[in-house]
GROMACS .gro file of C-alpha atoms in nm:
model
  238
    1MET     CA    1  -6.759 -14.086  23.448
    2THR     CA    2  -7.101 -14.159  23.596
    3ALA     CA    3  -7.387 -13.914  23.635
    4LYS     CA    4  -7.351 -13.931  24.012
    5GLU     CA    5  -6.982 -13.843  23.989
    6LEU     CA    6  -7.052 -13.551  23.758
    7PHE     CA    7  -7.332 -13.429  23.981
    8LYS     CA    8  -7.100 -13.433  24.283
    9GLU     CA    9  -6.830 -13.249  24.086
   10ILE     CA   10  -7.072 -12.976  23.976
   11ARG     CA   11  -7.207 -12.933  24.326
   12THR     CA   12  -6.859 -12.905  24.476
   13TYR     CA   13  -6.771 -12.644  24.212
   14CYS     CA   14  -7.083 -12.445  24.297
   15GLU     CA   15  -7.018 -12.459  24.670
   16THR     CA   16  -6.654 -12.359  24.626
   17ASN     CA   17  -6.739 -12.056  24.413
   18ALA     CA   18  -7.052 -11.942  24.599
   19ASP     CA   19  -7.101 -11.567  24.636
   20GLU     CA   20  -7.380 -11.441  24.860
   21LYS     CA   21  -7.355 -11.091  24.710
   22LEU     CA   22  -7.467 -11.225  24.371
   23VAL     CA   23  -7.754 -11.413  24.534
   24VAL     CA   24  -7.879 -11.086  24.681
   25LYS     CA   25  -7.824 -10.900  24.354
   26TYR     CA   26  -8.030 -11.135  24.139
   27SER     CA   27  -8.295 -11.248  24.387
   28ARG     CA   28  -8.506 -10.937  24.322
   29TYR     CA   29  -8.586 -11.063  23.972
   30PHE     CA   30  -8.751 -11.381  24.098
   31LYS     CA   31  -9.078 -11.334  24.285
   32GLU     CA   32  -9.116 -11.709  24.327
   33GLY     CA   33  -8.789 -11.727  24.521
   34PHE     CA   34  -8.425 -11.765  24.421
   35ASP     CA   35  -8.233 -12.060  24.563
   36SER     CA   36  -7.882 -11.994  24.437
   37TYR     CA   37  -7.514 -12.035  24.513
   38GLY     CA   38  -7.438 -11.700  24.352
   39LEU     CA   39  -7.212 -11.809  24.066
   40SER     CA   40  -7.136 -11.565  23.788
   41SER     CA   41  -7.235 -11.660  23.434
   42GLU     CA   42  -6.865 -11.660  23.345
   43LEU     CA   43  -6.792 -11.929  23.604
   44ILE     CA   44  -7.087 -12.139  23.489
   45MET     CA   45  -6.982 -12.119  23.124
   46SER     CA   46  -6.619 -12.193  23.208
   47LYS     CA   47  -6.710 -12.513  23.393
   48THR     CA   48  -6.956 -12.612  23.120
   49SER     CA   49  -6.686 -12.576  22.854
   50GLU     CA   50  -6.451 -12.786  23.063
   51ILE     CA   51  -6.704 -13.067  23.098
   52ILE     CA   52  -6.816 -13.081  22.735
   53ALA     CA   53  -6.454 -13.097  22.618
   54ARG     CA   54  -6.411 -13.436  22.785
   55GLU     CA   55  -6.406 -13.737  22.556
   56GLU     CA   56  -6.649 -13.933  22.773
   57PHE     CA   57  -6.912 -13.658  22.778
   58SER     CA   58  -7.228 -13.748  22.583
   59LEU     CA   59  -7.593 -13.654  22.541
   60ALA     CA   60  -7.693 -13.959  22.742
   61LEU     CA   61  -7.473 -13.845  23.031
   62ALA     CA   62  -7.608 -13.490  23.006
   63LEU     CA   63  -7.967 -13.613  23.028
   64GLU     CA   64  -7.887 -13.850  23.311
   65VAL     CA   65  -7.713 -13.588  23.521
   66SER     CA   66  -7.995 -13.342  23.450
   67ARG     CA   67  -8.231 -13.574  23.637
   68LEU     CA   68  -8.008 -13.528  23.941
   69LEU     CA   69  -7.941 -13.156  23.902
   70ILE     CA   70  -8.288 -13.017  23.835
   71PRO     CA   71  -8.473 -13.153  24.142
   72THR     CA   72  -8.230 -12.979  24.379
   73GLY     CA   73  -8.392 -12.642  24.315
   74LYS     CA   74  -8.053 -12.470  24.298
   75TYR     CA   75  -8.050 -12.218  24.016
   76GLU     CA   76  -7.701 -12.295  23.892
   77GLU     CA   77  -7.748 -12.670  23.897
   78THR     CA   78  -8.048 -12.645  23.667
   79SER     CA   79  -7.847 -12.407  23.449
   80PHE     CA   80  -7.577 -12.671  23.411
   81ALA     CA   81  -7.846 -12.923  23.313
   82TYR     CA   82  -7.971 -12.727  23.013
   83LEU     CA   83  -7.628 -12.599  22.907
   84LEU     CA   84  -7.479 -12.947  22.901
   85THR     CA   85  -7.780 -13.089  22.720
   86ASN     CA   86  -7.797 -12.809  22.465
   87HIS     CA   87  -7.440 -12.879  22.357
   88HIS     CA   88  -7.564 -13.197  22.187
   89LYS     CA   89  -7.857 -13.029  22.013
   90LYS     CA   90  -7.778 -13.187  21.676
   91LYS     CA   91  -7.835 -13.531  21.827
   92PHE     CA   92  -8.181 -13.448  21.964
   93ASP     CA   93  -8.459 -13.688  21.878
   94ARG     CA   94  -8.806 -13.780  21.998
   95LEU     CA   95  -8.674 -13.949  22.313
   96THR     CA   96  -8.468 -13.640  22.395
   97PHE     CA   97  -8.785 -13.431  22.382
   98THR     CA   98  -8.954 -13.669  22.625
   99SER     CA   99  -8.659 -13.638  22.863
  100ILE     CA  100  -8.665 -13.258  22.848
  101GLU     CA  101  -9.042 -13.254  22.891
  102GLU     CA  102  -8.984 -13.440  23.218
  103TRP     CA  103  -8.771 -13.150  23.345
  104PHE     CA  104  -9.087 -12.956  23.427
  105HIS     CA  105  -9.201 -13.236  23.655
  106LEU     CA  106  -8.856 -13.263  23.811
  107GLY     CA  107  -8.837 -12.896  23.905
  108ILE     CA  108  -8.841 -12.611  23.654
  109ILE     CA  109  -8.963 -12.348  23.898
  110ASN     CA  110  -8.878 -12.004  23.760
  111TRP     CA  111  -8.921 -11.792  23.450
  112GLY     CA  112  -8.546 -11.769  23.384
  113HIS     CA  113  -8.495 -12.138  23.319
  114THR     CA  114  -8.832 -12.169  23.148
  115ASP     CA  115  -8.749 -11.899  22.897
  116VAL     CA  116  -8.399 -12.019  22.811
  117ILE     CA  117  -8.525 -12.376  22.761
  118SER     CA  118  -8.816 -12.240  22.553
  119SER     CA  119  -8.590 -12.014  22.348
  120GLU     CA  120  -8.279 -12.225  22.301
  121ILE     CA  121  -8.387 -12.590  22.322
  122ILE     CA  122  -8.756 -12.651  22.244
  123PRO     CA  123  -8.762 -12.458  21.911
  124TYR     CA  124  -8.509 -12.705  21.770
  125PHE     CA  125  -8.762 -12.986  21.805
  126ILE     CA  126  -9.033 -12.775  21.642
  127ASP     CA  127  -8.828 -12.636  21.355
  128ASN     CA  128  -8.688 -12.979  21.271
  129LYS     CA  129  -9.034 -13.140  21.286
  130ILE     CA  130  -8.933 -13.381  21.561
  131VAL     CA  131  -9.253 -13.277  21.741
  132ASP     CA  132  -9.571 -13.097  21.641
  133PHE     CA  133  -9.861 -12.911  21.802
  134ASN     CA  134 -10.014 -13.230  21.939
  135ASP     CA  135  -9.710 -13.281  22.161
  136PHE     CA  136  -9.780 -12.951  22.334
  137MET     CA  137 -10.148 -13.006  22.400
  138PRO     CA  138 -10.082 -13.149  22.751
  139TRP     CA  139  -9.846 -12.859  22.822
  140LYS     CA  140 -10.129 -12.608  22.785
  141VAL     CA  141 -10.308 -12.754  23.088
  142ALA     CA  142 -10.005 -12.879  23.284
  143SER     CA  143 -10.006 -12.841  23.661
  144ASN     CA  144  -9.668 -12.666  23.645
  145LYS     CA  145  -9.742 -12.305  23.549
  146PHE     CA  146  -9.395 -12.269  23.400
  147GLN     CA  147  -9.462 -12.555  23.161
  148ARG     CA  148  -9.774 -12.368  23.050
  149ARG     CA  149  -9.569 -12.049  23.006
  150ALA     CA  150  -9.328 -12.250  22.793
  151VAL     CA  151  -9.594 -12.307  22.527
  152PRO     CA  152  -9.619 -11.955  22.382
  153VAL     CA  153  -9.253 -11.876  22.449
  154SER     CA  154  -9.137 -12.191  22.267
  155PHE     CA  155  -9.316 -12.081  21.949
  156ILE     CA  156  -9.155 -11.735  21.924
  157LYS     CA  157  -8.855 -11.861  21.727
  158PRO     CA  158  -9.064 -12.084  21.498
  159LEU     CA  159  -9.285 -11.779  21.437
  160LYS     CA  160  -8.980 -11.581  21.329
  161ASN     CA  161  -8.875 -11.873  21.111
  162GLY     CA  162  -9.199 -11.859  20.914
  163MET     CA  163  -9.464 -12.049  21.107
  164SER     CA  164  -9.819 -11.929  21.034
  165VAL     CA  165  -9.954 -11.660  21.266
  166ASP     CA  166 -10.309 -11.786  21.208
  167THR     CA  167 -10.211 -12.138  21.316
  168LEU     CA  168 -10.031 -12.012  21.623
  169LEU     CA  169 -10.314 -11.785  21.734
  170ASP     CA  170 -10.557 -12.075  21.704
  171PHE     CA  171 -10.325 -12.290  21.911
  172ILE     CA  172 -10.285 -12.051  22.206
  173ASP     CA  173 -10.649 -11.936  22.202
  174SER     CA  174 -10.751 -12.182  22.474
  175MET     CA  175 -10.481 -12.044  22.706
  176MET     CA  176 -10.610 -11.688  22.717
  177MET     CA  177 -10.799 -11.742  23.043
  178ASP     CA  178 -10.509 -11.899  23.231
  179THR     CA  179 -10.496 -11.783  23.593
  180GLU     CA  180 -10.120 -11.743  23.642
  181ARG     CA  181  -9.924 -11.421  23.602
  182VAL     CA  182  -9.617 -11.593  23.456
  183VAL     CA  183  -9.835 -11.746  23.183
  184HIS     CA  184  -9.994 -11.408  23.109
  185GLN     CA  185  -9.647 -11.261  23.061
  186GLY     CA  186  -9.547 -11.541  22.824
  187LEU     CA  187  -9.865 -11.505  22.620
  188GLY     CA  188  -9.827 -11.129  22.600
  189TRP     CA  189  -9.466 -11.156  22.487
  190PHE     CA  190  -9.566 -11.409  22.221
  191LEU     CA  191  -9.855 -11.193  22.097
  192ARG     CA  192  -9.628 -10.888  22.079
  193GLU     CA  193  -9.393 -11.082  21.850
  194CYS     CA  194  -9.687 -11.198  21.637
  195TRP     CA  195  -9.808 -10.837  21.612
  196LYS     CA  196  -9.473 -10.726  21.474
  197LYS     CA  197  -9.520 -10.977  21.192
  198GLU     CA  198  -9.894 -10.951  21.117
  199PRO     CA  199 -10.052 -10.670  21.319
  200GLU     CA  200 -10.402 -10.688  21.171
  201LYS     CA  201 -10.451 -11.053  21.261
  202VAL     CA  202 -10.321 -11.005  21.614
  203GLU     CA  203 -10.533 -10.694  21.672
  204LYS     CA  204 -10.843 -10.887  21.567
  205PHE     CA  205 -10.745 -11.158  21.816
  206LEU     CA  206 -10.691 -10.900  22.092
  207HIS     CA  207 -11.030 -10.739  22.024
  208LYS     CA  208 -11.190 -11.080  22.059
  209TRP     CA  209 -11.041 -11.127  22.407
  210LYS     CA  210 -11.016 -10.774  22.544
  211ASN     CA  211 -11.322 -10.794  22.772
  212ASP     CA  212 -11.237 -11.132  22.923
  213ALA     CA  213 -10.867 -11.219  22.924
  214PRO     CA  214 -10.630 -11.092  23.198
  215ARG     CA  215 -10.507 -10.738  23.144
  216LEU     CA  216 -10.140 -10.828  23.187
  217ILE     CA  217 -10.151 -11.016  22.857
  218PHE     CA  218 -10.259 -10.694  22.686
  219GLN     CA  219 -10.000 -10.488  22.869
  220TYR     CA  220  -9.724 -10.700  22.719
  221ALA     CA  221  -9.890 -10.757  22.383
  222THR     CA  222  -9.943 -10.386  22.314
  223GLU     CA  223  -9.614 -10.266  22.457
  224LYS     CA  224  -9.476 -10.154  22.119
  225MET     CA  225  -9.793  -9.970  22.019
  226SER     CA  226  -9.833  -9.598  22.077
  227LYS     CA  227 -10.019  -9.496  22.390
  228GLU     CA  228 -10.302  -9.357  22.180
  229TYR     CA  229 -10.331  -9.669  21.965
  230ARG     CA  230 -10.343  -9.923  22.247
  231VAL     CA  231 -10.645  -9.755  22.404
  232GLN     CA  232 -10.873  -9.957  22.174
  233PHE     CA  233 -10.773 -10.276  22.356
  234ARG     CA  234 -10.901 -10.164  22.693
  235LYS     CA  235 -11.208 -10.336  22.832
  236ASP     CA  236 -11.536 -10.189  22.714
  237LYS     CA  237 -11.711  -9.979  22.976
  238LYS     CA  238 -12.040 -10.125  23.092
   0.00000   0.00000   0.00000
């Protein structure tokens, strides 16, 4: 089976099972737009399981077909790309990371795909020391805002697996003045998880930035604090 044949098969499956009602249902969650066939998650997983069960299916084929699926902009087709690739996680290496990094240039254009890639795929490379902080330096200033969002989100699992809060706060410090809402949300989510682990260090970090960084970061970062406690992270009155 070639990548082109698999791509055509997946597209035909999506077109055959399209449901406009599901497109309408889920489109409200995506402010950037939602180009979708309207497949249920059950249908996507069923087809994924069918494909990965084939003897000829491999990581190389998954990565090759991903380069055809992701640029289409169709939500389900990108979903197939990461699901098929993730099946071969134990075979990931440095070249696999480079291929997945390219996905953001090919067309990762929403928070949904960004977050699942950042939660389910990228942490494997970090936790297994296939990549390190230096590999994410270009991501912090990438032209694709979703690649920038992926930076803090990708380090949530490593944080939970024991990575130093101090090191992580230093790493994301330069991102605190990013101009994009989706990046603010990712940073806030990350900081909230750091706060659960070492609140004093995160609160010191938040105090440092409270008069300058976008407020949405603080909204997410302080979400689990009491209303009375989070007042201290408001901007100082002039």
